PDB file of C-alpha atoms in Angstrom:
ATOM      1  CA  UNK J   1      48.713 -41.487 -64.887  1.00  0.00           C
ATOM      2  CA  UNK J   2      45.073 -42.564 -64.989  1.00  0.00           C
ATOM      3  CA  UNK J   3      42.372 -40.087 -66.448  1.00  0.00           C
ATOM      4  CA  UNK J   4      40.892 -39.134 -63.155  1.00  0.00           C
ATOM      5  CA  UNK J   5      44.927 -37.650 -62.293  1.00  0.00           C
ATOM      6  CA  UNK J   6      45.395 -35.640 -65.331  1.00  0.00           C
ATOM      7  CA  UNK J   7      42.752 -32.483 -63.886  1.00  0.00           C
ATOM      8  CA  UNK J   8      44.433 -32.748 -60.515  1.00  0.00           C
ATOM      9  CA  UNK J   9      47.976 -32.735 -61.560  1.00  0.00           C
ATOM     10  CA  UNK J  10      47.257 -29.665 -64.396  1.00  0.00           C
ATOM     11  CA  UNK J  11      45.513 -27.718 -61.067  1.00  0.00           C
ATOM     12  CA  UNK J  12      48.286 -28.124 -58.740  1.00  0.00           C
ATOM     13  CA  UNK J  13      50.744 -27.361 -61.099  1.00  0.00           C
ATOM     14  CA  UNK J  14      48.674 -23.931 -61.728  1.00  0.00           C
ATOM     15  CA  UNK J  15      48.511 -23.262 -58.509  1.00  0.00           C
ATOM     16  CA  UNK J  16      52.769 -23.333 -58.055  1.00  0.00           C
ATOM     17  CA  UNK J  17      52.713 -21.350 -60.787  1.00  0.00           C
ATOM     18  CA  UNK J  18      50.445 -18.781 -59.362  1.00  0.00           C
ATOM     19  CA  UNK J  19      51.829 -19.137 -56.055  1.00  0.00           C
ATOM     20  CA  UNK J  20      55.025 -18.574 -57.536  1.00  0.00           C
ATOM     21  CA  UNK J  21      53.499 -15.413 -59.429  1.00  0.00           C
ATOM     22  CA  UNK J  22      52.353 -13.891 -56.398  1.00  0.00           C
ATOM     23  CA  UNK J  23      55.747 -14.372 -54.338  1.00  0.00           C
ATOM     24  CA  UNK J  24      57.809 -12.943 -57.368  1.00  0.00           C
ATOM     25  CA  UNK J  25      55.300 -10.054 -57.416  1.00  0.00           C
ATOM     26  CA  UNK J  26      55.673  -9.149 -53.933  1.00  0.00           C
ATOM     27  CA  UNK J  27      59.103  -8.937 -53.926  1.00  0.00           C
ATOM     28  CA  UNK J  28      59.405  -6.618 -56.622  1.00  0.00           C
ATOM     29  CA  UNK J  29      56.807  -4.157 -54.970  1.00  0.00           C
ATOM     30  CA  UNK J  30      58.698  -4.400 -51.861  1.00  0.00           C
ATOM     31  CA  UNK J  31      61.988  -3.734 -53.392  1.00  0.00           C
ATOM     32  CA  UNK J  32      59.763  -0.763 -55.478  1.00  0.00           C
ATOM     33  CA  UNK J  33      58.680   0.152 -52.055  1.00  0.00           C
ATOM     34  CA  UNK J  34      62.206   0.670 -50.571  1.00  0.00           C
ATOM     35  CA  UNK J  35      63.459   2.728 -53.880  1.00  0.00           C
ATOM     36  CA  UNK J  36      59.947   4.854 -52.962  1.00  0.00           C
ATOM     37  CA  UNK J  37      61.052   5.379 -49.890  1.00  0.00           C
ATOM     38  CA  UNK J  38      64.163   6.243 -50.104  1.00  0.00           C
ATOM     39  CA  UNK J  39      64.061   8.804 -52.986  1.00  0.00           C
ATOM     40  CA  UNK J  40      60.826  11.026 -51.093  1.00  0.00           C
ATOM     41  CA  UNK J  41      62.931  11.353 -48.327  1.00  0.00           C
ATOM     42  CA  UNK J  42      66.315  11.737 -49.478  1.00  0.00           C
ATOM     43  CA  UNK J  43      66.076  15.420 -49.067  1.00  0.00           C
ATOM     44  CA  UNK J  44      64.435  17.223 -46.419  1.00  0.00           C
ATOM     45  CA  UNK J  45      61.516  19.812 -47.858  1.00  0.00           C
ATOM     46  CA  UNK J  46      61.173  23.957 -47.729  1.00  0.00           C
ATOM     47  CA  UNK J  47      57.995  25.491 -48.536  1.00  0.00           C
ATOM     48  CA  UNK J  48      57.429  28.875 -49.026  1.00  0.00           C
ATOM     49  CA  UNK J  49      53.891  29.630 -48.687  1.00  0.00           C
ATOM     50  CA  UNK J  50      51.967  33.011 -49.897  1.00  0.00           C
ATOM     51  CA  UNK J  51      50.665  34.908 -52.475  1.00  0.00           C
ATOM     52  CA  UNK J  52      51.724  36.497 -55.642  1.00  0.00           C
ATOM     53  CA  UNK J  53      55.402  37.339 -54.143  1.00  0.00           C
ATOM     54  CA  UNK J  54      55.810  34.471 -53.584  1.00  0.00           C
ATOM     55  CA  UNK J  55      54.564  32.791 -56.520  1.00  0.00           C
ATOM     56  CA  UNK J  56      56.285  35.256 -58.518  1.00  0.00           C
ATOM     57  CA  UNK J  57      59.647  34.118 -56.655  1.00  0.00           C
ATOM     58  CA  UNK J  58      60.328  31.242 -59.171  1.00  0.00           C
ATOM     59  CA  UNK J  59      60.200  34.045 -62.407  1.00  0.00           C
ATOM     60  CA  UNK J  60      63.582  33.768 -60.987  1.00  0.00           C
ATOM     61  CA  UNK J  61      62.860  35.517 -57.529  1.00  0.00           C
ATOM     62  CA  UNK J  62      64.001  34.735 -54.242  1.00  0.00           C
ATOM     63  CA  UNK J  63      62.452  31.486 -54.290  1.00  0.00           C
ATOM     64  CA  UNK J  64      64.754  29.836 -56.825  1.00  0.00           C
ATOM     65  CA  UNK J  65      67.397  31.611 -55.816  1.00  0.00           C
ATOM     66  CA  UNK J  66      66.924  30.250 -52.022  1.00  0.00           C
ATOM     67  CA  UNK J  67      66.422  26.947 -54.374  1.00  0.00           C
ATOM     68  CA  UNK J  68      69.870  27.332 -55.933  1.00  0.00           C
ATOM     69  CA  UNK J  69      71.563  27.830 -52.637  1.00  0.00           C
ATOM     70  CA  UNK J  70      70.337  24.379 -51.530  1.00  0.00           C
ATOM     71  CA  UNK J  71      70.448  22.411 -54.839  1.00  0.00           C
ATOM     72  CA  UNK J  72      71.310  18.676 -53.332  1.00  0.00           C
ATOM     73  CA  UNK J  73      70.551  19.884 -50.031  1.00  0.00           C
ATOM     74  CA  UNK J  74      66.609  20.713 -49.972  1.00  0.00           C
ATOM     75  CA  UNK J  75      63.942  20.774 -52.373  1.00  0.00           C
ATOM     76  CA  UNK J  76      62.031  24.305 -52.324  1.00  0.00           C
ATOM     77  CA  UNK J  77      58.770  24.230 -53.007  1.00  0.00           C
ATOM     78  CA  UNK J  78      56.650  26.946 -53.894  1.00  0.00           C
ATOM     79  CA  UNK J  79      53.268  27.512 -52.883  1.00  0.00           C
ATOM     80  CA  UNK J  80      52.579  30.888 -53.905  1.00  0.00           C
ATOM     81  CA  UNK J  81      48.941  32.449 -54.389  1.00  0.00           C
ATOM     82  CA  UNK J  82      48.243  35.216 -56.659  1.00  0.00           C
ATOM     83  CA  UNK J  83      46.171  37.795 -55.335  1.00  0.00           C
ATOM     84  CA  UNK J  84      45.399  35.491 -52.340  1.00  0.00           C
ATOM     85  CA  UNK J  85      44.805  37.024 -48.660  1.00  0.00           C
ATOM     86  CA  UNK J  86      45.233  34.955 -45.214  1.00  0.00           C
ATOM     87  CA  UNK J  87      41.305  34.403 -44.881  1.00  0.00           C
ATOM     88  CA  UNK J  88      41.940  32.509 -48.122  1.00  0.00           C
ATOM     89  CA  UNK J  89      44.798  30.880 -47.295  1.00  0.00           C
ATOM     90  CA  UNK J  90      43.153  29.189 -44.233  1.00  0.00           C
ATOM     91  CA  UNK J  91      41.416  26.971 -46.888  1.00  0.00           C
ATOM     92  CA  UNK J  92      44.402  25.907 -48.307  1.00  0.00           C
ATOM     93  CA  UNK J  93      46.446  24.671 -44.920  1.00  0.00           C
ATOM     94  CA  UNK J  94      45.107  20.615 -45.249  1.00  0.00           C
ATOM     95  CA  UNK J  95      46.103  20.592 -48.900  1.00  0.00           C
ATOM     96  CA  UNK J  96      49.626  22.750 -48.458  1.00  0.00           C
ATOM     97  CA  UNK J  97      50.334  21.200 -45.950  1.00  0.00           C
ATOM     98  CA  UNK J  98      48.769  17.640 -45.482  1.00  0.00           C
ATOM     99  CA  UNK J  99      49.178  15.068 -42.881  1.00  0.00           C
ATOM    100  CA  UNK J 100      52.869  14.023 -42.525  1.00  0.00           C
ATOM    101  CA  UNK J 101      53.693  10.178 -43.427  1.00  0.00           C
ATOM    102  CA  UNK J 102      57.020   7.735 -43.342  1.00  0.00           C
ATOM    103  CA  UNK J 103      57.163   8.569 -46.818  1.00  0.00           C
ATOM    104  CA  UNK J 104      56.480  12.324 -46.906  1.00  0.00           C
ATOM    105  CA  UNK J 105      57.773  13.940 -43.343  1.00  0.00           C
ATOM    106  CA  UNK J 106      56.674  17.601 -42.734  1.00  0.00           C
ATOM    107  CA  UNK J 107      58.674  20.481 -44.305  1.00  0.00           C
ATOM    108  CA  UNK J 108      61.861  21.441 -42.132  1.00  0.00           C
ATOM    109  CA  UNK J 109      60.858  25.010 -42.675  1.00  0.00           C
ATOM    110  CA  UNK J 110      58.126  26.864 -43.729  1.00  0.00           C
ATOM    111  CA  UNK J 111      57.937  30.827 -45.040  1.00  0.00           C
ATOM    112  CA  UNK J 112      54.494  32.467 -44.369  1.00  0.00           C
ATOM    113  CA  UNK J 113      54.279  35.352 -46.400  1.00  0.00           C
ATOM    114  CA  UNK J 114      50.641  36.873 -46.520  1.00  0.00           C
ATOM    115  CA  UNK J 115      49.239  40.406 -46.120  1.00  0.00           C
ATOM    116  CA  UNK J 116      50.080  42.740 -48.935  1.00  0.00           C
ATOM    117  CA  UNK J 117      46.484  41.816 -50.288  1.00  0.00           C
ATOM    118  CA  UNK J 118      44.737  41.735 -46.577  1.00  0.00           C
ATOM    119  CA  UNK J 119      45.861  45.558 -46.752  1.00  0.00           C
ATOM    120  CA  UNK J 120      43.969  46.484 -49.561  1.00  0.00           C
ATOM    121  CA  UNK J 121      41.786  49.173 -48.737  1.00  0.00           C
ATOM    122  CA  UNK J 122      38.499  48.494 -47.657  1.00  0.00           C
ATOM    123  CA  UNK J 123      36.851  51.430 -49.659  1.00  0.00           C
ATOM    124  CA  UNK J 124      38.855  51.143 -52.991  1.00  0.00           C
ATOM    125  CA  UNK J 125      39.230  49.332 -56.127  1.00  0.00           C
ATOM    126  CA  UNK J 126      40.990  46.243 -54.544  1.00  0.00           C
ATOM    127  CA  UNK J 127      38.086  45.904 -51.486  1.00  0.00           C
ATOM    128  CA  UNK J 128      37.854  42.534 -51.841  1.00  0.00           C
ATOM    129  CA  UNK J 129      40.832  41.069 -50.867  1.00  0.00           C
ATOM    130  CA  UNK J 130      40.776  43.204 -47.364  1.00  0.00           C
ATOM    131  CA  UNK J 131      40.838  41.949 -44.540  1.00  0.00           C
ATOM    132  CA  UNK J 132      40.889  43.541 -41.510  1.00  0.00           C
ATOM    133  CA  UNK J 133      43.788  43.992 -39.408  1.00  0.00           C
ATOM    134  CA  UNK J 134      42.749  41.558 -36.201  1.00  0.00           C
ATOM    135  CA  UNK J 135      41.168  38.905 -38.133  1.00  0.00           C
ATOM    136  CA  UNK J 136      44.682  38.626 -40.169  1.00  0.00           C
ATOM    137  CA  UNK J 137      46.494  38.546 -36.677  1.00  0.00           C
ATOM    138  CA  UNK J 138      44.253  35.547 -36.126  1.00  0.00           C
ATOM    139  CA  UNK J 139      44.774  33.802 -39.643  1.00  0.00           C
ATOM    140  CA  UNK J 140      48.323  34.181 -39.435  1.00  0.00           C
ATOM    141  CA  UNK J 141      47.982  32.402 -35.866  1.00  0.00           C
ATOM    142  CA  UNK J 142      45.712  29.965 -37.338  1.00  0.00           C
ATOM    143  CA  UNK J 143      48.635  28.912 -39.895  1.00  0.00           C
ATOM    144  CA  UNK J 144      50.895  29.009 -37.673  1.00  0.00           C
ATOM    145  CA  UNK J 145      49.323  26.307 -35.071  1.00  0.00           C
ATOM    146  CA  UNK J 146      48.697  24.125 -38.117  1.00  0.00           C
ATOM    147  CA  UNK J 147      52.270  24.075 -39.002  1.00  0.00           C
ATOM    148  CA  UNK J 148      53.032  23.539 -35.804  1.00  0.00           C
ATOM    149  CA  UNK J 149      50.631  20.582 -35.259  1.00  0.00           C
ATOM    150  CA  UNK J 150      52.109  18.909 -38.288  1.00  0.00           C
ATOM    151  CA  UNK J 151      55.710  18.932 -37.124  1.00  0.00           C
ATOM    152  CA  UNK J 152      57.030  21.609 -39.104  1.00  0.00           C
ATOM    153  CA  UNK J 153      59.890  22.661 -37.066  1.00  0.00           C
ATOM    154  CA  UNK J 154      61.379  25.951 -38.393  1.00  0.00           C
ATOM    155  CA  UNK J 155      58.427  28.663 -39.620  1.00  0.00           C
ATOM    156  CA  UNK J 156      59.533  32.167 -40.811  1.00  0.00           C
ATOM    157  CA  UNK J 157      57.214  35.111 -40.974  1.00  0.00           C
ATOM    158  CA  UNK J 158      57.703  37.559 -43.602  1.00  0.00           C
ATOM    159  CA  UNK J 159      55.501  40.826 -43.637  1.00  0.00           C
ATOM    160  CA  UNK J 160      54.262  42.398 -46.541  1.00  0.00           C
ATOM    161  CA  UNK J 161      57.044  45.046 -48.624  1.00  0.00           C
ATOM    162  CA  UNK J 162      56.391  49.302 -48.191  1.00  0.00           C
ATOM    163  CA  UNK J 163      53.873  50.894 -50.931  1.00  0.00           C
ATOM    164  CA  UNK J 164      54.893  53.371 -53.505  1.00  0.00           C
ATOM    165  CA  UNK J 165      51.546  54.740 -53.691  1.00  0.00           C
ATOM    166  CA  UNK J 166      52.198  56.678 -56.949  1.00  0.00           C
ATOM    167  CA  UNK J 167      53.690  53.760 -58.926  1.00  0.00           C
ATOM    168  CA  UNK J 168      50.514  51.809 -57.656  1.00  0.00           C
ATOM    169  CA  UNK J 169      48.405  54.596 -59.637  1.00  0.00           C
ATOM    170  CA  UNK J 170      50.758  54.077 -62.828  1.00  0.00           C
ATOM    171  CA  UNK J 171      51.076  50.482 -62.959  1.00  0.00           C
ATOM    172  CA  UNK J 172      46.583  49.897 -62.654  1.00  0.00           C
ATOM    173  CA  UNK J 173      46.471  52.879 -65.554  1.00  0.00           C
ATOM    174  CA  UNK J 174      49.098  51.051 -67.337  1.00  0.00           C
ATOM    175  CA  UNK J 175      47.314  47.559 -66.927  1.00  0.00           C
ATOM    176  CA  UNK J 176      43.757  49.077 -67.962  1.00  0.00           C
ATOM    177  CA  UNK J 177      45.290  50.365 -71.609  1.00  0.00           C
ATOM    178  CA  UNK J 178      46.837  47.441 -72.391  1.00  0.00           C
ATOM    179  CA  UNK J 179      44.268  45.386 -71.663  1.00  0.00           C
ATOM    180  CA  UNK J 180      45.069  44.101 -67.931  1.00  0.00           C
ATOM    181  CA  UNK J 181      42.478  42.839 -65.849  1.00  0.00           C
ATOM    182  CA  UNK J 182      41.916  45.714 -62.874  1.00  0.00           C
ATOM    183  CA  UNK J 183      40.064  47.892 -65.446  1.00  0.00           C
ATOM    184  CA  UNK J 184      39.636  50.717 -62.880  1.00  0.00           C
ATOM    185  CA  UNK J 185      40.463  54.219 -63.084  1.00  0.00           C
ATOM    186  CA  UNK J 186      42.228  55.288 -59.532  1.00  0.00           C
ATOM    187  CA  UNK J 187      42.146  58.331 -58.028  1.00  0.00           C
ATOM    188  CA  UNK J 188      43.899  57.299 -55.398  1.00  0.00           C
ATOM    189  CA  UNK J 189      46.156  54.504 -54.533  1.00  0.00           C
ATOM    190  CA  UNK J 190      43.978  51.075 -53.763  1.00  0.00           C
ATOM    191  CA  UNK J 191      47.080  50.368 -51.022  1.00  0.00           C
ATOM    192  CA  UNK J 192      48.917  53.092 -49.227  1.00  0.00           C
ATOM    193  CA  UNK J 193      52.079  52.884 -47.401  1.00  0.00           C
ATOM    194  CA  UNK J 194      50.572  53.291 -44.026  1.00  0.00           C
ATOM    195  CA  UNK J 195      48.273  50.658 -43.893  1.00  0.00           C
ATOM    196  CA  UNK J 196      51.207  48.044 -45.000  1.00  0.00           C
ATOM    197  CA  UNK J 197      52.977  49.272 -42.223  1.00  0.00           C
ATOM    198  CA  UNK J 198      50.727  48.454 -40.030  1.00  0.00           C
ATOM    199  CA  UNK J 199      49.960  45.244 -41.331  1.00  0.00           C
ATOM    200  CA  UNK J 200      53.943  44.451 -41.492  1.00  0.00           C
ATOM    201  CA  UNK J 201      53.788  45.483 -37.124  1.00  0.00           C
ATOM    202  CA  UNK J 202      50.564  42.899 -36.783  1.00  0.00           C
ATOM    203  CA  UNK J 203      52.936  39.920 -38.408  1.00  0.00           C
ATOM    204  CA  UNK J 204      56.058  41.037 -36.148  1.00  0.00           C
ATOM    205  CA  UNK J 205      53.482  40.846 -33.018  1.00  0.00           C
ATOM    206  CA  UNK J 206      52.592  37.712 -33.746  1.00  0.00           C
ATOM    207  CA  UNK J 207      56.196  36.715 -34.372  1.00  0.00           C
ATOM    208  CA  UNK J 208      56.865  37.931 -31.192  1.00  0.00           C
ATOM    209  CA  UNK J 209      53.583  36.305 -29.338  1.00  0.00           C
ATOM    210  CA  UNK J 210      54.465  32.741 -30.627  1.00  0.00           C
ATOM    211  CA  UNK J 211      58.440  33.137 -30.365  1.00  0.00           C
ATOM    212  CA  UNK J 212      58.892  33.040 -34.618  1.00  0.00           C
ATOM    213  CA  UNK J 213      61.316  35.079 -36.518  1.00  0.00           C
ATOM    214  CA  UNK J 214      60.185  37.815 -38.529  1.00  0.00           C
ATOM    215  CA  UNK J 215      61.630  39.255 -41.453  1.00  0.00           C
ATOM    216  CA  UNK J 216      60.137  42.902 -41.622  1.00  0.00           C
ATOM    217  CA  UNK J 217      60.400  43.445 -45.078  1.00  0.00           C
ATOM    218  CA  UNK J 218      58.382  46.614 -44.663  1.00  0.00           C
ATOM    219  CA  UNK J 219      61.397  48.390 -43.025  1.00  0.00           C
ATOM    220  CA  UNK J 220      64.299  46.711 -44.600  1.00  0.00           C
ATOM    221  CA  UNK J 221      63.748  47.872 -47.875  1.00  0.00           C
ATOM    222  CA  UNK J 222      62.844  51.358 -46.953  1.00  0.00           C
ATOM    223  CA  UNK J 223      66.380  51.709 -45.198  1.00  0.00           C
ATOM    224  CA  UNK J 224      67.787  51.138 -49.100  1.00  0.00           C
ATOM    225  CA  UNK J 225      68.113  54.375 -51.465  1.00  0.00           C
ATOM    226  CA  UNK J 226      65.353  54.834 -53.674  1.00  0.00           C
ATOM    227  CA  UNK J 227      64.077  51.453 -52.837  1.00  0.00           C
ATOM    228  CA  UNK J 228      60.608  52.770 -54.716  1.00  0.00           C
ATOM    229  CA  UNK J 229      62.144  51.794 -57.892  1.00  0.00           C
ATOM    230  CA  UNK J 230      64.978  49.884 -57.225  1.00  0.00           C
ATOM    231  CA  UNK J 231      63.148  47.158 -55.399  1.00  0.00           C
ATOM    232  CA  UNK J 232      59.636  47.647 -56.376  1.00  0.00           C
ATOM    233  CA  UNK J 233      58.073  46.830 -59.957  1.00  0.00           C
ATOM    234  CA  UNK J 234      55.205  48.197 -59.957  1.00  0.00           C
ATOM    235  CA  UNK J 235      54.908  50.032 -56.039  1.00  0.00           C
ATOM    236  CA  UNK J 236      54.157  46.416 -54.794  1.00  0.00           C
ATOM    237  CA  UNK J 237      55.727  43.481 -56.122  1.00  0.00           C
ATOM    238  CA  UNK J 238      59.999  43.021 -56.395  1.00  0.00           C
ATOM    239  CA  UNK J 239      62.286  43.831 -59.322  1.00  0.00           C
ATOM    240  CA  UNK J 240      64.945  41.495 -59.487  1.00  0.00           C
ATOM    241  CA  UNK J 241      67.178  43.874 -57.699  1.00  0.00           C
ATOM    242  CA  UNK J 242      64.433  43.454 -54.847  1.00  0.00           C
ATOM    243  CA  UNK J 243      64.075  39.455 -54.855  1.00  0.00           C
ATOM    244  CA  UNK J 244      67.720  38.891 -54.481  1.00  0.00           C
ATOM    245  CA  UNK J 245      67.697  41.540 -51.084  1.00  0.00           C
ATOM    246  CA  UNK J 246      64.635  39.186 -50.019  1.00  0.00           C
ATOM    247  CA  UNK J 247      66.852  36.441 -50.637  1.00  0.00           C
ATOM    248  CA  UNK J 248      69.669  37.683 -48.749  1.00  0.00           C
ATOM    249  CA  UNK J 249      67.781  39.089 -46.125  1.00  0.00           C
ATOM    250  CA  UNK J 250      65.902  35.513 -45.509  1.00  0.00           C
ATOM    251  CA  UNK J 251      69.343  33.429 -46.195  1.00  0.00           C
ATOM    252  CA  UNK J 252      70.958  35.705 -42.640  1.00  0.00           C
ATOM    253  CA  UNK J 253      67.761  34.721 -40.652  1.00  0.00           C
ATOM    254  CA  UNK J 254      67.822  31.270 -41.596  1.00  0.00           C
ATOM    255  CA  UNK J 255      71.616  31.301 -40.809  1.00  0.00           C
ATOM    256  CA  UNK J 256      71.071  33.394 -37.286  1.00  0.00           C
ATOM    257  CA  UNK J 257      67.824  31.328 -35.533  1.00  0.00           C
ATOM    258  CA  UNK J 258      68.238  28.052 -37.203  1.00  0.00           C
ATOM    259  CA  UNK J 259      71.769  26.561 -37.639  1.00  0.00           C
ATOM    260  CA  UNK J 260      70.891  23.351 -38.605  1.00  0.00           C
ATOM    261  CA  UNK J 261      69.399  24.622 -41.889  1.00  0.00           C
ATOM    262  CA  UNK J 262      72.392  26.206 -42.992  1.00  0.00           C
ATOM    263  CA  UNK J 263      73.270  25.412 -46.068  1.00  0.00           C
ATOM    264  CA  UNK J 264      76.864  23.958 -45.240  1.00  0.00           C
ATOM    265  CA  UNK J 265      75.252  22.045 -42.209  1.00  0.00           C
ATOM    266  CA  UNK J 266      72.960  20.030 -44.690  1.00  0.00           C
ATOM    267  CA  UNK J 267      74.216  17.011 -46.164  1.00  0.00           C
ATOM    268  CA  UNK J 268      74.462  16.466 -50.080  1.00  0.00           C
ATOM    269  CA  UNK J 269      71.797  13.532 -50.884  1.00  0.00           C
ATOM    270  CA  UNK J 270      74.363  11.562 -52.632  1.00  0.00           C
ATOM    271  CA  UNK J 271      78.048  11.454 -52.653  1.00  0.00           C
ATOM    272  CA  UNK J 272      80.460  14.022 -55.292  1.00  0.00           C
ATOM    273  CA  UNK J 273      81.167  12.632 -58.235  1.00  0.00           C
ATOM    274  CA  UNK J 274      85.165  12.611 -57.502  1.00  0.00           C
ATOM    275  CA  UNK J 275      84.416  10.688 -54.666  1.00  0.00           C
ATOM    276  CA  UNK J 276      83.208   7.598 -56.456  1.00  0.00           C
ATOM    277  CA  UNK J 277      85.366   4.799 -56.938  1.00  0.00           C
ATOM    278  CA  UNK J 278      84.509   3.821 -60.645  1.00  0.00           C
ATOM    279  CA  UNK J 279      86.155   0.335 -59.797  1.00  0.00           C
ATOM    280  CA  UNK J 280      84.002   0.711 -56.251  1.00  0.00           C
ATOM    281  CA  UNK J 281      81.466   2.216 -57.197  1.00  0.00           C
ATOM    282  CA  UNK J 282      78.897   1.001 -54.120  1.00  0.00           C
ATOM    283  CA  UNK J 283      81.515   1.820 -51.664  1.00  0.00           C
ATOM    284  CA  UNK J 284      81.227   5.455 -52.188  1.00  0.00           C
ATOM    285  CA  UNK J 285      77.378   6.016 -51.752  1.00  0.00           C
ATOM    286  CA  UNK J 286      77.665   2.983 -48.481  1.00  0.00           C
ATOM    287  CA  UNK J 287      80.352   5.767 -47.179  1.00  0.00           C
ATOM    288  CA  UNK J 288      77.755   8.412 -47.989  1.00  0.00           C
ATOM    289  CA  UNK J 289      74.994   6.974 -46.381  1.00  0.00           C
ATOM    290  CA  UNK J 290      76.516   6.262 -43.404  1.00  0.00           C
ATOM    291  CA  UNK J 291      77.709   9.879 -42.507  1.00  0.00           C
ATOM    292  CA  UNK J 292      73.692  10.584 -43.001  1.00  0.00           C
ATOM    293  CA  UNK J 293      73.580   8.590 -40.123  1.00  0.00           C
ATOM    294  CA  UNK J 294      71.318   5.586 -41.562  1.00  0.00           C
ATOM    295  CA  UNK J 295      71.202   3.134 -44.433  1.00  0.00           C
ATOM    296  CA  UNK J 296      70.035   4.424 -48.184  1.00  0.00           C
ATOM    297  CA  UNK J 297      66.201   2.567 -47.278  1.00  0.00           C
ATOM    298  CA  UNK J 298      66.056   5.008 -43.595  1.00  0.00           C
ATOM    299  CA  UNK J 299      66.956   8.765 -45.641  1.00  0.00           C
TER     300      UNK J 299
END
């Protein structure tokens, strides 16, 4: 090797070496890529969206206990909003519920539970999370045809609970002397039973005008005995004893209008333990898969 080969042999053996780099790094983010994939869509999604009932249904509530139910089944995901109304909500849709993908389908169902807060009176202490009764019609249409645009093919409406318009007055006064954050002196309830009611008709209408179950909260739990106390916490928001009727209540109509989601017709995401083979181990999960109706990379 003269001196003017030495450069030009070093550079082309660089060059393999990067080329070699570069091949070994793309298979490894392919093969990343598949394992991706395959885990973000190994179980289809559930969201329940709303405001503080709903975020309150992972204290435990009926959120984690609809969770529970589908533990290998579905993922649950709450997207509750305290204190939030529907006119708010409308600025949440892109993020909630963003643009499906290969690697993040839409949800397979969808709770919209808004309008305990829209009912708030106009003229008392909670004014500013009213809104009045046709605009929410429209807002809860709004979500609705977003949902739908997406692909999300099961949506359940839920309408807000009944009032206990004393233990509303009890539960602010209660708040303001230990230091809660309403610091109001009431009078009168800021919420009254009425109003909810009508507010829990406007969601079944437009369950009815776009051909979407309704769960009508509002009158199940005031067919229970003293359901003031025994489902209500504070004249608005559930007691345990009142998240697991939710639950119940939301498991039939899931059952009833969509089969599919039941929880015995969803598959486990991966195979029982006593079914694996622990001298065939892969012939288990290729078993598994297969029943899913695809290979591991496709669920």
């Amino acid at each position: 090797m003269d001196a003017a080969q030495g450069p030009a042999m070093v550079t082309i053996g660089c060059a393999l070496r990067l080329l070699l780099f570069i091949a070994l790094t793309c298979i490894a983010c392919s093969q990343a890529s598949a394992v991706i994939t395959h885990t973000t869509v190994m179980r289809p999604q559930f969201v329940t969206f709303g405001d503080s009932i709903t975020q309150r249904g992972f204290e435990p509530g009926w959120g984690s206990l609809l969770a529970n139910a589908y533990q290998r089944r579905a993922d649950v995901v709450s997207r509750g909003y305290s204190g939030y109304n529907s006119r708010w909500a409308l600025q949440l849709l892109d993020a909630v519920f963003p643009q499906p993908s290969a690697a993040a389908p839409p949800p397979r169902l969808a709770t919209v539970f808004f309008g305990a807060n829209d009912a708030a009176l106009p003229d008392r202490g909670s004014a500013r999370q009213h809104v009045p009764l046709a605009e929410f019609k429209g807002n809860l249409r709004a979500i609705v045809q977003h949902l739908h645009r997406i692909g999300v093919p099961a949506v359940v409406l839920i309408t807000p609970p009944p009032i206990s318009e004393p233990d509303r007055i009890t539960h602010v006064l209660q708040a303001r002397r230990g230091g809660g954050t309403y610091g109001v002196h009431l009078e009168e309830p800021e919420r009254t039973n009425e109003v909810a009611g009508q507010y829990a008709a406007a969601v079944e209408e437009v369950g009815a005008e776009l051909g979407l179950p309704c769960l009508n909260l509002w009158q199940a739990f005031q067919a229970e005995q003293d359901w003031q106390h025994r489902l209500l916490s504070d004249g608005l928001h559930l007691t345990a004893e009142g998240n697991a009727c939710l639950y119940r209540l939301l498991q039939q109509l899931i059952d009833q209008r969509f089969p599919a989601l039941r929880v015995a017709a969803l598959p486990m995401d991966a195979p029982d333990h006593s079914d694996i083979d622990p001298t065939n181990v892969q012939a288990a999960f290729d078993k598994h898969f297969s029943r899913r109706g695809g290979s591991r990379e496709e669920l």
